[in-house]
mmCIF file of C-alpha atoms in Angstrom:
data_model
loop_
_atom_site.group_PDB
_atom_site.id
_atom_site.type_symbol
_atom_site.label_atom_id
_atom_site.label_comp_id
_atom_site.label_asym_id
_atom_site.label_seq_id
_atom_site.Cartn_x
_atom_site.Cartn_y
_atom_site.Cartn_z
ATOM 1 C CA UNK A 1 -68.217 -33.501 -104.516
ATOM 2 C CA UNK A 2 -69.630 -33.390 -100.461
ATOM 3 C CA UNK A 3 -66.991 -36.145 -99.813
ATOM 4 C CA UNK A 4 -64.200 -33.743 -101.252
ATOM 5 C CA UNK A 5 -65.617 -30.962 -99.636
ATOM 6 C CA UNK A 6 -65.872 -33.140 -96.080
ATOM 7 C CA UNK A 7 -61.859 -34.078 -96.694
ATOM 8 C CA UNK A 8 -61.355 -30.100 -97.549
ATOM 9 C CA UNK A 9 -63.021 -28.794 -94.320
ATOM 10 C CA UNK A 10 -59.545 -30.203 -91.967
ATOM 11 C CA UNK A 11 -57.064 -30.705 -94.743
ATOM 12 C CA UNK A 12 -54.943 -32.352 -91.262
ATOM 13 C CA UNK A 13 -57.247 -35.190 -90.530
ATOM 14 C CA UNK A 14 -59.138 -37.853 -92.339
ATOM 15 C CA UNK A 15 -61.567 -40.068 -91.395
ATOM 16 C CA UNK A 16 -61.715 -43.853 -92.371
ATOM 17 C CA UNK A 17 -64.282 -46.114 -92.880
ATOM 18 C CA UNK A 18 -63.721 -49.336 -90.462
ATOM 19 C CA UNK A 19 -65.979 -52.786 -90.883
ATOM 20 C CA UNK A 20 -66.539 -54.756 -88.256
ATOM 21 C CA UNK A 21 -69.335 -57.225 -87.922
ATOM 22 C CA UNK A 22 -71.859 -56.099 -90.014
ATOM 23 C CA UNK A 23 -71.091 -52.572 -88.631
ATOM 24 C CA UNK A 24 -69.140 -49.036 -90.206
ATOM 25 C CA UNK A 25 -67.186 -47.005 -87.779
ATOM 26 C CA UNK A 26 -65.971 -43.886 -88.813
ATOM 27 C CA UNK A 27 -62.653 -43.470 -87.090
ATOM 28 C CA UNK A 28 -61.053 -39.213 -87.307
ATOM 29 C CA UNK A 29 -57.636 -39.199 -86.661
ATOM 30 C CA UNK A 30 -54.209 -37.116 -87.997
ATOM 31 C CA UNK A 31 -53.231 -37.375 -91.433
ATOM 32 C CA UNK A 32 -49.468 -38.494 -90.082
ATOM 33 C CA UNK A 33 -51.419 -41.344 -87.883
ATOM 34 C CA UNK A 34 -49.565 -44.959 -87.847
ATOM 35 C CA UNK A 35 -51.881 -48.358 -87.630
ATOM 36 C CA UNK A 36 -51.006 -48.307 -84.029
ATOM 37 C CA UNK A 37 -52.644 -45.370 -83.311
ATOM 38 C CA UNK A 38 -56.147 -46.113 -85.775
ATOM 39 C CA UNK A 39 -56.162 -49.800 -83.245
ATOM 40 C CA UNK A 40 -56.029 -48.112 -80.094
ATOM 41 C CA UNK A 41 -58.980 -45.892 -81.271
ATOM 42 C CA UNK A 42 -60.813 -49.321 -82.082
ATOM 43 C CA UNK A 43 -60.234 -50.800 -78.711
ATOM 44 C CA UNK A 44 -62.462 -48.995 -76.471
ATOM 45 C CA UNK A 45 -65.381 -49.129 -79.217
ATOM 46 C CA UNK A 46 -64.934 -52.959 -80.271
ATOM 47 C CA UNK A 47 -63.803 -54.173 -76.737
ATOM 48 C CA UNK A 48 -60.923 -56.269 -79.238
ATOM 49 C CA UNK A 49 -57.413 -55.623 -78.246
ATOM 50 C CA UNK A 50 -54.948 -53.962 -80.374
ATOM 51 C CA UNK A 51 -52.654 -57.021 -80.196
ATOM 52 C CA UNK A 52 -55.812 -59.073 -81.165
ATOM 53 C CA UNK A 53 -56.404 -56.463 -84.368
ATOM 54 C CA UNK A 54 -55.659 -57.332 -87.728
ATOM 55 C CA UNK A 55 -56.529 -54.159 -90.172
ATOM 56 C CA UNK A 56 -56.938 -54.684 -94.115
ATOM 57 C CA UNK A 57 -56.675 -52.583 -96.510
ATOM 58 C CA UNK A 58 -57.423 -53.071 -100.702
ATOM 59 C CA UNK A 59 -56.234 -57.151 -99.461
ATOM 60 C CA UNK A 60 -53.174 -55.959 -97.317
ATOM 61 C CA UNK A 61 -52.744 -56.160 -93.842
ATOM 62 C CA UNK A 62 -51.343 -53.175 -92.539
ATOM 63 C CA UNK A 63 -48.215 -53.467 -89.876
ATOM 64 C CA UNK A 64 -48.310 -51.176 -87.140
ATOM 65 C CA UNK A 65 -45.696 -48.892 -87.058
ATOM 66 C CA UNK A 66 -46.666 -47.981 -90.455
ATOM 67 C CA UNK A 67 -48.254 -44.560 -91.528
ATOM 68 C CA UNK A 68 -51.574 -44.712 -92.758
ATOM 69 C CA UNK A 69 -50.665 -41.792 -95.280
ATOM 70 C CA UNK A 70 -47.572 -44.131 -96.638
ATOM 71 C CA UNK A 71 -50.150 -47.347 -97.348
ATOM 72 C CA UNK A 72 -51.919 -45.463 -98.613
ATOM 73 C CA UNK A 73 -55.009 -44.935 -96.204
ATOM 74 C CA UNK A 74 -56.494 -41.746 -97.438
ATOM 75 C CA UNK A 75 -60.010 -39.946 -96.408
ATOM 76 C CA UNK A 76 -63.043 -42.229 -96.703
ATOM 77 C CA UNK A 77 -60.312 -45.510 -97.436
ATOM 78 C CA UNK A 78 -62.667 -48.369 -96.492
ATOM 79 C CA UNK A 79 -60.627 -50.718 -93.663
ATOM 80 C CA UNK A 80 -62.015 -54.475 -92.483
ATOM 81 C CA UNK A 81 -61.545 -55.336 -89.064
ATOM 82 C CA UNK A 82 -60.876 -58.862 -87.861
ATOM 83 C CA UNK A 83 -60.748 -59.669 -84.661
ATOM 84 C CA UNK A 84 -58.228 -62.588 -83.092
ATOM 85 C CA UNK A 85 -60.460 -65.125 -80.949
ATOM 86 C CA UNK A 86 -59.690 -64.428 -77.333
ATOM 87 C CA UNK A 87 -57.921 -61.227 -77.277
ATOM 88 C CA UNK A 88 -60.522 -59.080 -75.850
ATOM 89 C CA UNK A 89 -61.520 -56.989 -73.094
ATOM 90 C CA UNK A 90 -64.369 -56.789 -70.956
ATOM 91 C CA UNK A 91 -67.085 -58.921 -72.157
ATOM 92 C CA UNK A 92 -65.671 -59.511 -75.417
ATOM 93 C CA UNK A 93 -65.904 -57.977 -79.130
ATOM 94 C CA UNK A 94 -68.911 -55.264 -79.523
ATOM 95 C CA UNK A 95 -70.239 -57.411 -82.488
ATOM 96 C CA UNK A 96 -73.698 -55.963 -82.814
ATOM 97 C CA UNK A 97 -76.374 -53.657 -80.949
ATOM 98 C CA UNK A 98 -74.178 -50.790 -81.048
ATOM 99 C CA UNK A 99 -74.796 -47.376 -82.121
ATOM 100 C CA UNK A 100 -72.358 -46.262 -85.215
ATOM 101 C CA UNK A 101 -70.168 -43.477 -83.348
ATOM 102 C CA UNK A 102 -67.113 -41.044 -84.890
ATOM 103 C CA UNK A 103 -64.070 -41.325 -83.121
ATOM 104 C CA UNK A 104 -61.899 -37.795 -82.647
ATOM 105 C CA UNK A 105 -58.482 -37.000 -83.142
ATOM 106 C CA UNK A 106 -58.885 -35.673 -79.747
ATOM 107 C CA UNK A 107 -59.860 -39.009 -78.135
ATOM 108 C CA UNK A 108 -56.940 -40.315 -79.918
ATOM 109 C CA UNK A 109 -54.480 -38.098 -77.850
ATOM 110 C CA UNK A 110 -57.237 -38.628 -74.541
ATOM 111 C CA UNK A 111 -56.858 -42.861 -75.376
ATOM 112 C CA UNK A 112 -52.594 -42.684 -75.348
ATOM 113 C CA UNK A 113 -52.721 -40.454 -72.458
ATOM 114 C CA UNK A 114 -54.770 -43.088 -70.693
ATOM 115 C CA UNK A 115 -52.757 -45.894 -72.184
ATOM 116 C CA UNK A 116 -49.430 -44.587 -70.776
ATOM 117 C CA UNK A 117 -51.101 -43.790 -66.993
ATOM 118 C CA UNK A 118 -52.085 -47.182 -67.095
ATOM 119 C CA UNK A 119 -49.214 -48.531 -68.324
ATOM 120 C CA UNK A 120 -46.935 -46.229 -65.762
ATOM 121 C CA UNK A 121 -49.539 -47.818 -62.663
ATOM 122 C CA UNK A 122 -48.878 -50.828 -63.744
ATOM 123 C CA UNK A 123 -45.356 -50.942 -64.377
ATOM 124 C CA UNK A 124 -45.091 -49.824 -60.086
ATOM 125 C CA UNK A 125 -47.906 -52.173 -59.382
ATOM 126 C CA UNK A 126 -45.725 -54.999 -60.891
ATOM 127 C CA UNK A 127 -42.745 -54.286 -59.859
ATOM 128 C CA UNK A 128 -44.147 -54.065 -56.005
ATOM 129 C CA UNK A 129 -46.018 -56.834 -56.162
ATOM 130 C CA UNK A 130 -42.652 -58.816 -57.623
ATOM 131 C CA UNK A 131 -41.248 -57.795 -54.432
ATOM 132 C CA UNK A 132 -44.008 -59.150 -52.403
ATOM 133 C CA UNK A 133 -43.524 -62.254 -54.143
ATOM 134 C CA UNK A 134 -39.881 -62.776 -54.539
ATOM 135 C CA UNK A 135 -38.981 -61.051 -51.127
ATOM 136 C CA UNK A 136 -36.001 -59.242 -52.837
ATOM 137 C CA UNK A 137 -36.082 -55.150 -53.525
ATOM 138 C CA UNK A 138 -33.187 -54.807 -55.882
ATOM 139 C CA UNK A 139 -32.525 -51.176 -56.632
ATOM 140 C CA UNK A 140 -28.500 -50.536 -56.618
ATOM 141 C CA UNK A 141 -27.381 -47.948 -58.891
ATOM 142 C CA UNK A 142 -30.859 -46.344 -59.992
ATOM 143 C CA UNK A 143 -29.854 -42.958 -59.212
ATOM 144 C CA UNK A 144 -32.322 -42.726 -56.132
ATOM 145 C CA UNK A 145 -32.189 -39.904 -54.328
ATOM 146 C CA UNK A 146 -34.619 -41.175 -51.934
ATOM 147 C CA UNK A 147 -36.132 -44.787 -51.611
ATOM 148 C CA UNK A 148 -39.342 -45.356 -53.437
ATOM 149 C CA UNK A 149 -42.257 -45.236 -50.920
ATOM 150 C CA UNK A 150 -43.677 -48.357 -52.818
ATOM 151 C CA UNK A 151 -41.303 -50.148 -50.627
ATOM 152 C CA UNK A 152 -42.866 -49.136 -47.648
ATOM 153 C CA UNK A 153 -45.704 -51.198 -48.419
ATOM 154 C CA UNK A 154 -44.204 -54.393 -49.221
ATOM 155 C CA UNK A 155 -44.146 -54.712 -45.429
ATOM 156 C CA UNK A 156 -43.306 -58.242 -43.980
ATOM 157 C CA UNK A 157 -42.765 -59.438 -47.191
ATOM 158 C CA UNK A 158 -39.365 -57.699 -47.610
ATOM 159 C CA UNK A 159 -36.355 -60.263 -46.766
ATOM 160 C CA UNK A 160 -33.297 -58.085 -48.776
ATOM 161 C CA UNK A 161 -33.161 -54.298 -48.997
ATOM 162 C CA UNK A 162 -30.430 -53.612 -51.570
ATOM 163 C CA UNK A 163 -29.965 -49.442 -52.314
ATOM 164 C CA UNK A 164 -26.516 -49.499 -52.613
ATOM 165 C CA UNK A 165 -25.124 -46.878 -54.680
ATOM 166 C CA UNK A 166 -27.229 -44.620 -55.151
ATOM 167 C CA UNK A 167 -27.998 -40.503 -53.840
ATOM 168 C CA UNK A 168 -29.864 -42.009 -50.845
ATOM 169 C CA UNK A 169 -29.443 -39.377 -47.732
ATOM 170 C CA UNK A 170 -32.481 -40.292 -45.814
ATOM 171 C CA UNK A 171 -32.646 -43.634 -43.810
ATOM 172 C CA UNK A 172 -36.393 -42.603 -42.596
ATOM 173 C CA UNK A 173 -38.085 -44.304 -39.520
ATOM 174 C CA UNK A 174 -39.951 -46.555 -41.834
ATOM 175 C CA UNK A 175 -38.004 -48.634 -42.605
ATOM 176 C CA UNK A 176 -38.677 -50.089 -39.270
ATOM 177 C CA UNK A 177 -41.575 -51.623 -40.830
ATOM 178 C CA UNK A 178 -39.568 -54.272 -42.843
ATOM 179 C CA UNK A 179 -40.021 -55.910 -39.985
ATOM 180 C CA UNK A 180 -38.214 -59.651 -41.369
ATOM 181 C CA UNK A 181 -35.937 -57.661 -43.034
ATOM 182 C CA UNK A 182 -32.539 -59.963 -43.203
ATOM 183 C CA UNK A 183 -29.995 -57.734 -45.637
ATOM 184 C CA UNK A 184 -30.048 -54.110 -45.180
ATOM 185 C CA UNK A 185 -27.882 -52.677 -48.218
ATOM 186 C CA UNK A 186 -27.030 -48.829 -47.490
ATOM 187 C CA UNK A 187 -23.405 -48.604 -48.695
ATOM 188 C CA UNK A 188 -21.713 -45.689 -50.894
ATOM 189 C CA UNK A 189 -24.905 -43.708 -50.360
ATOM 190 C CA UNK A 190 -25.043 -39.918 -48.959
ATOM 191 C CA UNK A 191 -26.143 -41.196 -45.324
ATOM 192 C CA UNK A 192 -25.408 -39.157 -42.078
ATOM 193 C CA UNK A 193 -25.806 -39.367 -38.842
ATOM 194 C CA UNK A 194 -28.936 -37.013 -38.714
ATOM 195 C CA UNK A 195 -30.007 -38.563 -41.559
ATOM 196 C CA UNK A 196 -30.619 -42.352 -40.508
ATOM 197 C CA UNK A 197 -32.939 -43.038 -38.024
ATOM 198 C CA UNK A 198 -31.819 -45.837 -35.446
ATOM 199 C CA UNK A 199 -34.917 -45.816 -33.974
ATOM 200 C CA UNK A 200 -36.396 -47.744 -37.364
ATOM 201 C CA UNK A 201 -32.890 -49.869 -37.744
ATOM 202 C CA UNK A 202 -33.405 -50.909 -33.977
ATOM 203 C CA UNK A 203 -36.496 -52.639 -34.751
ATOM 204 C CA UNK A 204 -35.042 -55.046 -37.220
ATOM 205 C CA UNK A 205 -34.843 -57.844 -35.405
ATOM 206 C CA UNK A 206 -34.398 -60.777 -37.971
ATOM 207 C CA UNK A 207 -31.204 -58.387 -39.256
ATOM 208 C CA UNK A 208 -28.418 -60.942 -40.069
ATOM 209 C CA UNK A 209 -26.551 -57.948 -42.539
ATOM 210 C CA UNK A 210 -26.416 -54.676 -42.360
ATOM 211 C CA UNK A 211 -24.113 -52.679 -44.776
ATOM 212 C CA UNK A 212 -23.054 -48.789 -44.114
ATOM 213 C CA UNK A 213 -19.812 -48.597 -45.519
ATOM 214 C CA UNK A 214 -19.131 -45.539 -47.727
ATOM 215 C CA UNK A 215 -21.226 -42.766 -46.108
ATOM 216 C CA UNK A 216 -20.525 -40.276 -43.699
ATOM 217 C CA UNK A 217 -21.197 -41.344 -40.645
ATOM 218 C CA UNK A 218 -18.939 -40.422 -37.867
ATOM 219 C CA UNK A 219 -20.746 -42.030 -35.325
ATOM 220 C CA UNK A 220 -22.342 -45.640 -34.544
ATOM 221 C CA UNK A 221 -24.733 -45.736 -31.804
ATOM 222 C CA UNK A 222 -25.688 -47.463 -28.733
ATOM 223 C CA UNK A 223 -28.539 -48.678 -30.772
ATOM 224 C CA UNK A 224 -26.847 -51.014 -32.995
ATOM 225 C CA UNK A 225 -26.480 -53.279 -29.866
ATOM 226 C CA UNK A 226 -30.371 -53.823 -30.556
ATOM 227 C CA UNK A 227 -29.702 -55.857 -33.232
ATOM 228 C CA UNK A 228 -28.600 -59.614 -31.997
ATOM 229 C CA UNK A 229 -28.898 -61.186 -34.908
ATOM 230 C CA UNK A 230 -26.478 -59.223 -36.726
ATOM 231 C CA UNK A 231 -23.800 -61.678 -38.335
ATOM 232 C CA UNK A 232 -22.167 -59.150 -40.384
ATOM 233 C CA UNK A 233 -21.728 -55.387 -39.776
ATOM 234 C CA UNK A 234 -19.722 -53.635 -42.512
ATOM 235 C CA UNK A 235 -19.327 -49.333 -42.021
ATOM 236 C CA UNK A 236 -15.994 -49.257 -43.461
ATOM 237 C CA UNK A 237 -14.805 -45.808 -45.077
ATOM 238 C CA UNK A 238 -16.510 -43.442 -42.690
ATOM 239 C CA UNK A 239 -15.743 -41.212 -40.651
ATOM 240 C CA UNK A 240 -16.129 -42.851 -37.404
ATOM 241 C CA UNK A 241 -13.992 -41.936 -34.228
ATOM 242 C CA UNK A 242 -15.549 -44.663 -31.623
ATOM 243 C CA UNK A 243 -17.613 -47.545 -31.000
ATOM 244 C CA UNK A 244 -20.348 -48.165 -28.533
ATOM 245 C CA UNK A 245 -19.769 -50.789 -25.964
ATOM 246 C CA UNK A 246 -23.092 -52.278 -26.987
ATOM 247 C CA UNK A 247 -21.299 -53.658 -29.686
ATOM 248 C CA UNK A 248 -20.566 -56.658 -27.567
ATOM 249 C CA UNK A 249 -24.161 -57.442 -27.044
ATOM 250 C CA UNK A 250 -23.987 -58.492 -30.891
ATOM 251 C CA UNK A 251 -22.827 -62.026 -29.814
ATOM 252 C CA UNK A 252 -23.656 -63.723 -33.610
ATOM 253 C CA UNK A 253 -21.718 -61.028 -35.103
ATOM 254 C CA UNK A 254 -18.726 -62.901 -37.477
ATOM 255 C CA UNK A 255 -17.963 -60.195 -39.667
ATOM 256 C CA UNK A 256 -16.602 -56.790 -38.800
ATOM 257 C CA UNK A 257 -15.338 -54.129 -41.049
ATOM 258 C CA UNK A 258 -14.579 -51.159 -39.715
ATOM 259 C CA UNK A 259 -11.440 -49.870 -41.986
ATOM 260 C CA UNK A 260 -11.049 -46.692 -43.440
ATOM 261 C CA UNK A 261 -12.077 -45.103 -40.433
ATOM 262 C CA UNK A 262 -10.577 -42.475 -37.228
ATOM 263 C CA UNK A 263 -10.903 -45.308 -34.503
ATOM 264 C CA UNK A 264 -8.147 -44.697 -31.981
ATOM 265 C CA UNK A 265 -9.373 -47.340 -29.750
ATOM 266 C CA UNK A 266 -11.385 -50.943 -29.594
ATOM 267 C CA UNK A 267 -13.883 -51.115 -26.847
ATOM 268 C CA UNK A 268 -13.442 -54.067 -24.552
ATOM 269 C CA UNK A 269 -16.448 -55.582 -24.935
ATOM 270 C CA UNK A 270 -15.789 -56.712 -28.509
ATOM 271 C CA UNK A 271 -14.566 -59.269 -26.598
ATOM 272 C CA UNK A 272 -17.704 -60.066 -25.520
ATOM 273 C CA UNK A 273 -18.755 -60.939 -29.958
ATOM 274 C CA UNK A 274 -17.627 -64.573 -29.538
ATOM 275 C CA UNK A 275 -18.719 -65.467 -33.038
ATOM 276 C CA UNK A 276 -16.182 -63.419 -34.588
ATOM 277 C CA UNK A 277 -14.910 -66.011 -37.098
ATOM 278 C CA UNK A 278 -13.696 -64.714 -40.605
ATOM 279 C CA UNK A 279 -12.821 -61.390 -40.136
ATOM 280 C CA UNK A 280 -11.919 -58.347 -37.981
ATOM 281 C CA UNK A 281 -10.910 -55.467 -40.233
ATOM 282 C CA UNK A 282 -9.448 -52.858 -38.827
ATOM 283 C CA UNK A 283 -6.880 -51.542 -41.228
ATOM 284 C CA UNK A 284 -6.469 -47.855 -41.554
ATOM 285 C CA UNK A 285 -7.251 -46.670 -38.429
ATOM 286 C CA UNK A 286 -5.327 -44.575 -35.622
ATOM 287 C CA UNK A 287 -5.445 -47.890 -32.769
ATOM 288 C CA UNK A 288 -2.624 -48.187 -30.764
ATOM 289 C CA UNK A 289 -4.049 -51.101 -28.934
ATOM 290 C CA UNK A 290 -6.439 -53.775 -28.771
ATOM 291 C CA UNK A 291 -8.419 -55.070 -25.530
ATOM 292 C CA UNK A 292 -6.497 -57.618 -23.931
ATOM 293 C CA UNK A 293 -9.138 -60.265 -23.789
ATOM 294 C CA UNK A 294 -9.607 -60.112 -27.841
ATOM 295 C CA UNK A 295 -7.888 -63.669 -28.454
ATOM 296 C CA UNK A 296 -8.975 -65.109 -25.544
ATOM 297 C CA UNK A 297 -12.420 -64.164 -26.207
ATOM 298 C CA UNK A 298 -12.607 -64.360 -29.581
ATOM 299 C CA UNK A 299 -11.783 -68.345 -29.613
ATOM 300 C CA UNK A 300 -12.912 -68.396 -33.540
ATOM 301 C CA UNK A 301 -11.486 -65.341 -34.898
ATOM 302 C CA UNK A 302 -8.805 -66.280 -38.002
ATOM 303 C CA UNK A 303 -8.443 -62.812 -39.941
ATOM 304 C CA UNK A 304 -7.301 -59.750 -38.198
ATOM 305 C CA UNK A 305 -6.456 -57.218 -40.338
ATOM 306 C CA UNK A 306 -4.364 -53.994 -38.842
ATOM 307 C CA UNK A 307 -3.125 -52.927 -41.682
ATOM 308 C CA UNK A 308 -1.925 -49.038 -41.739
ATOM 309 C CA UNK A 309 -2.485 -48.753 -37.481
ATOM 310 C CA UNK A 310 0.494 -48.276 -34.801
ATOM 311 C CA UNK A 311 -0.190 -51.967 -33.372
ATOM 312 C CA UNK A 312 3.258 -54.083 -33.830
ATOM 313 C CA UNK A 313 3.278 -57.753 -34.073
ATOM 314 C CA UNK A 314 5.333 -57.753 -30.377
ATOM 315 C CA UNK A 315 2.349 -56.066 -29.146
ATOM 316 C CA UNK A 316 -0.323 -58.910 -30.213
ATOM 317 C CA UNK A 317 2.335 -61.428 -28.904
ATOM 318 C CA UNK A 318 2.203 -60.140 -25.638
ATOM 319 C CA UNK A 319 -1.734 -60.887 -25.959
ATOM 320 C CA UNK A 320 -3.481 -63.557 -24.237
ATOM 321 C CA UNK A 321 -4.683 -66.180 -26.872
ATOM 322 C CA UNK A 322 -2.160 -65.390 -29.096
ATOM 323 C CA UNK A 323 -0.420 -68.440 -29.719
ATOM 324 C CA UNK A 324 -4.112 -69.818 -30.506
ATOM 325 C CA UNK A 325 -5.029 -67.349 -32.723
ATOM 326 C CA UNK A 326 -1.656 -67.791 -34.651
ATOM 327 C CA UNK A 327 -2.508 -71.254 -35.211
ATOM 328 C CA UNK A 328 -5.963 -70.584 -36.488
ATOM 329 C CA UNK A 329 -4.736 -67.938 -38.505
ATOM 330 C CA UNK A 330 -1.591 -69.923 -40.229
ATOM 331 C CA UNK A 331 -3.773 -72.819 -40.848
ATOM 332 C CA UNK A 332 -6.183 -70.522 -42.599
ATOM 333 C CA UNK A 333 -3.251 -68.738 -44.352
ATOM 334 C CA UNK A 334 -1.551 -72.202 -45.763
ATOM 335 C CA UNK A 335 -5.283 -73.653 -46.975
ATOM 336 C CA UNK A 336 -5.090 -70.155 -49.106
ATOM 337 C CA UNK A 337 -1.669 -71.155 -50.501
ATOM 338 C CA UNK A 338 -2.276 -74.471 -51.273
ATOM 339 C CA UNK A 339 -4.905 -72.809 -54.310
ATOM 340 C CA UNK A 340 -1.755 -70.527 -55.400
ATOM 341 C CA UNK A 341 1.156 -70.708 -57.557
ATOM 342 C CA UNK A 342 4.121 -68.394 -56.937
ATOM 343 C CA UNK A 343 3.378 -67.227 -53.496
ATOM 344 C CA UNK A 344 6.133 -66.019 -51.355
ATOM 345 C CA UNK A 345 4.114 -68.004 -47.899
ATOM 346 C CA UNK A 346 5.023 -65.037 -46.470
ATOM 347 C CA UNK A 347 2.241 -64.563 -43.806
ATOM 348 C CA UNK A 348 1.520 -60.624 -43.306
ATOM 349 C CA UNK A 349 -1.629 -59.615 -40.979
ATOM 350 C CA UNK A 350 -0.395 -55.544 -41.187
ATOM 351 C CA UNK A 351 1.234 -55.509 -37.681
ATOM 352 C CA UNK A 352 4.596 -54.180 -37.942
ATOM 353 C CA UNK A 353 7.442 -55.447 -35.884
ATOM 354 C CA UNK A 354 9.074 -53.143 -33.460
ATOM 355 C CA UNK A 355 12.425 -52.813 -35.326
ATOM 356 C CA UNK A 356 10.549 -51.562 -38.497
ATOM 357 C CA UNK A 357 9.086 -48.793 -35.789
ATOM 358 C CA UNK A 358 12.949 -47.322 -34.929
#
């Protein structure tokens, strides 16, 4: 009769009898309790993990997501406890020399809470420390509104940035700390030009890529001269007018895409960026003209692209280096048509002739 007046006194708990080594631990938890929830009571008293748990119950072992209510487990149910050799914390199973304690409903919700901050630190503790090993910080499309200041932290260890596509406004001066940073992803982000901070960017020295297209910049500054070791600099679909004459202090620069912009001018020292060799995209832009040294200059440079600009093909003609660059670019052009089938071989860099002007 006590035992039914013990169950009667919190008709919403009940409290089960658990055997382990020689020892009875009387475990209180919810009447709507699963398995899961009666091992992760047992950890902290048994040192055994819940993976390493094995409950029985009338000669059935009882799965986890099961409720103890369904099994059924009721008030005063008598539960053996075996423990799997090796999964343990600490110094191993409590197996004897320990007082008999009651464990709470309320240490059941204090033990989850506990279980999800640790699992919550250690989910960011991983996933920094898998940066620090792998060098790579691969967060495109997450959403981010800002970049994680776990990131900050990785340091030297930090080769590729990659935050493309996200909500990012904020380019802050830390990122100057990355300091062997050698791909900088920023594209199709919020970024403006009070929100980046060139300072930072300027003290990437081991930058090979840097990627700023899709934002809304309108400027670039002096500043990106600072980075020689720039080999490709895309800021395509901006809102960019000019561009520094620093730019031709970027002499292992080979890939420039600056379409989708307001340029209305080239500045002469692009000249000056020798190791232009793929590309020079310019399409969709308000040029007129191109420095007059460009071909000359530019003794590598295959793909020009002037697509959707006033320049005419009589105007590049009149160029110095053309006739080289022509070559380059036709030999690149027929390599491309010897992989096609059905290809007119018409060659078309966007440069309009004059007659199509009248």
């Amino acid at each position: 009769m006590e035992g039914a007046k013990d169950a009667g006194g919190d008709r919403s708990a009940i409290t089960v009898q658990v055997k382990f080594c020689g020892r009875t631990l009387p475990v209180s938890l919810p009447m709507d309790a699963t398995v899961a929830d009666l091992k992760s009571l047992l950890q902290p008293v048994t040192n055994v993990l819940t993976r390493g748990q094995t409950l029985i119950c009338k000669g059935k072992v009882l799965a986890d997501k099961v409720s103890l209510k369904s099994v059924p487990v009721t008030n005063g149910s008598k539960v053996m406890l075996i423990a799997s050799q090796g999964l343990h914390q600490g110094d191993g199973p409590i197996t004897k020399d320990a007082a008999t304690q009651s464990i709470s409903p309320r240490k059941l919700i204090d033990t989850k809470q506990t279980q999800v901050s640790h699992t919550r630190t250690n989910v960011e503790k991983s996933r920094s420390e898998r940066w620090k090993l792998t060098g790579v910080v691969a967060l495109s499309e997450c959403h981010l509104e800002a970049m994680p200041e776990e990131v900050w932290s990785c340091g030297h260890s930090v080769r590729v940035l990659d935050v493309s596509n996200n909500l990012i406004r904020d380019v802050p001066t830390k990122v100057g700390d990355l300091k062997l940073l050698n791909k900088l992803l920023l594209n199709a982000n919020n970024i403006t030009d009070e929100s980046i901070s060139w300072e930072g960017l300027s003290s990437l020295k081991s930058l090979t890529i840097l990627s700023l297209s899709h934002n809304y910049l309108t400027t670039l500054p002096s500043a990106v001269g600072t980075l020689t070791s720039l080999c490709q600099l895309h800021i395509a679909n901006n809102k960019i007018t000019s561009l520094p004459d620093e730019l031709g202090l970027l002499n292992q620069l080979q890939i420039l895409k600056v379409a989708n912009n307001r340029l209305s001018s080239m500045p002469s020292s692009i000249g000056n960026c020798r190791a232009l060799v793929e590309a020079l995209i310019l399409r969709n832009n308000g040029l007129k003209s191109l420095p007059p040294t460009l071909f000359k200059m530019c003794y590598q440079l295959s793909t020009l692209d002037l697509h959707g600009t006033e320049i005419t093909n009589d105007f590049l003609r009149q160029i110095e280096g053309w006739e080289d660059f022509d070559e380059r670019r036709r030999s690149k052009h027929q390599k491309q048509l010897d992989f096609r089938v059905g290809s007119s071989g018409v060659f078309d860099e966007g440069a309009d002739d004059d007659r199509a002007l009248k």
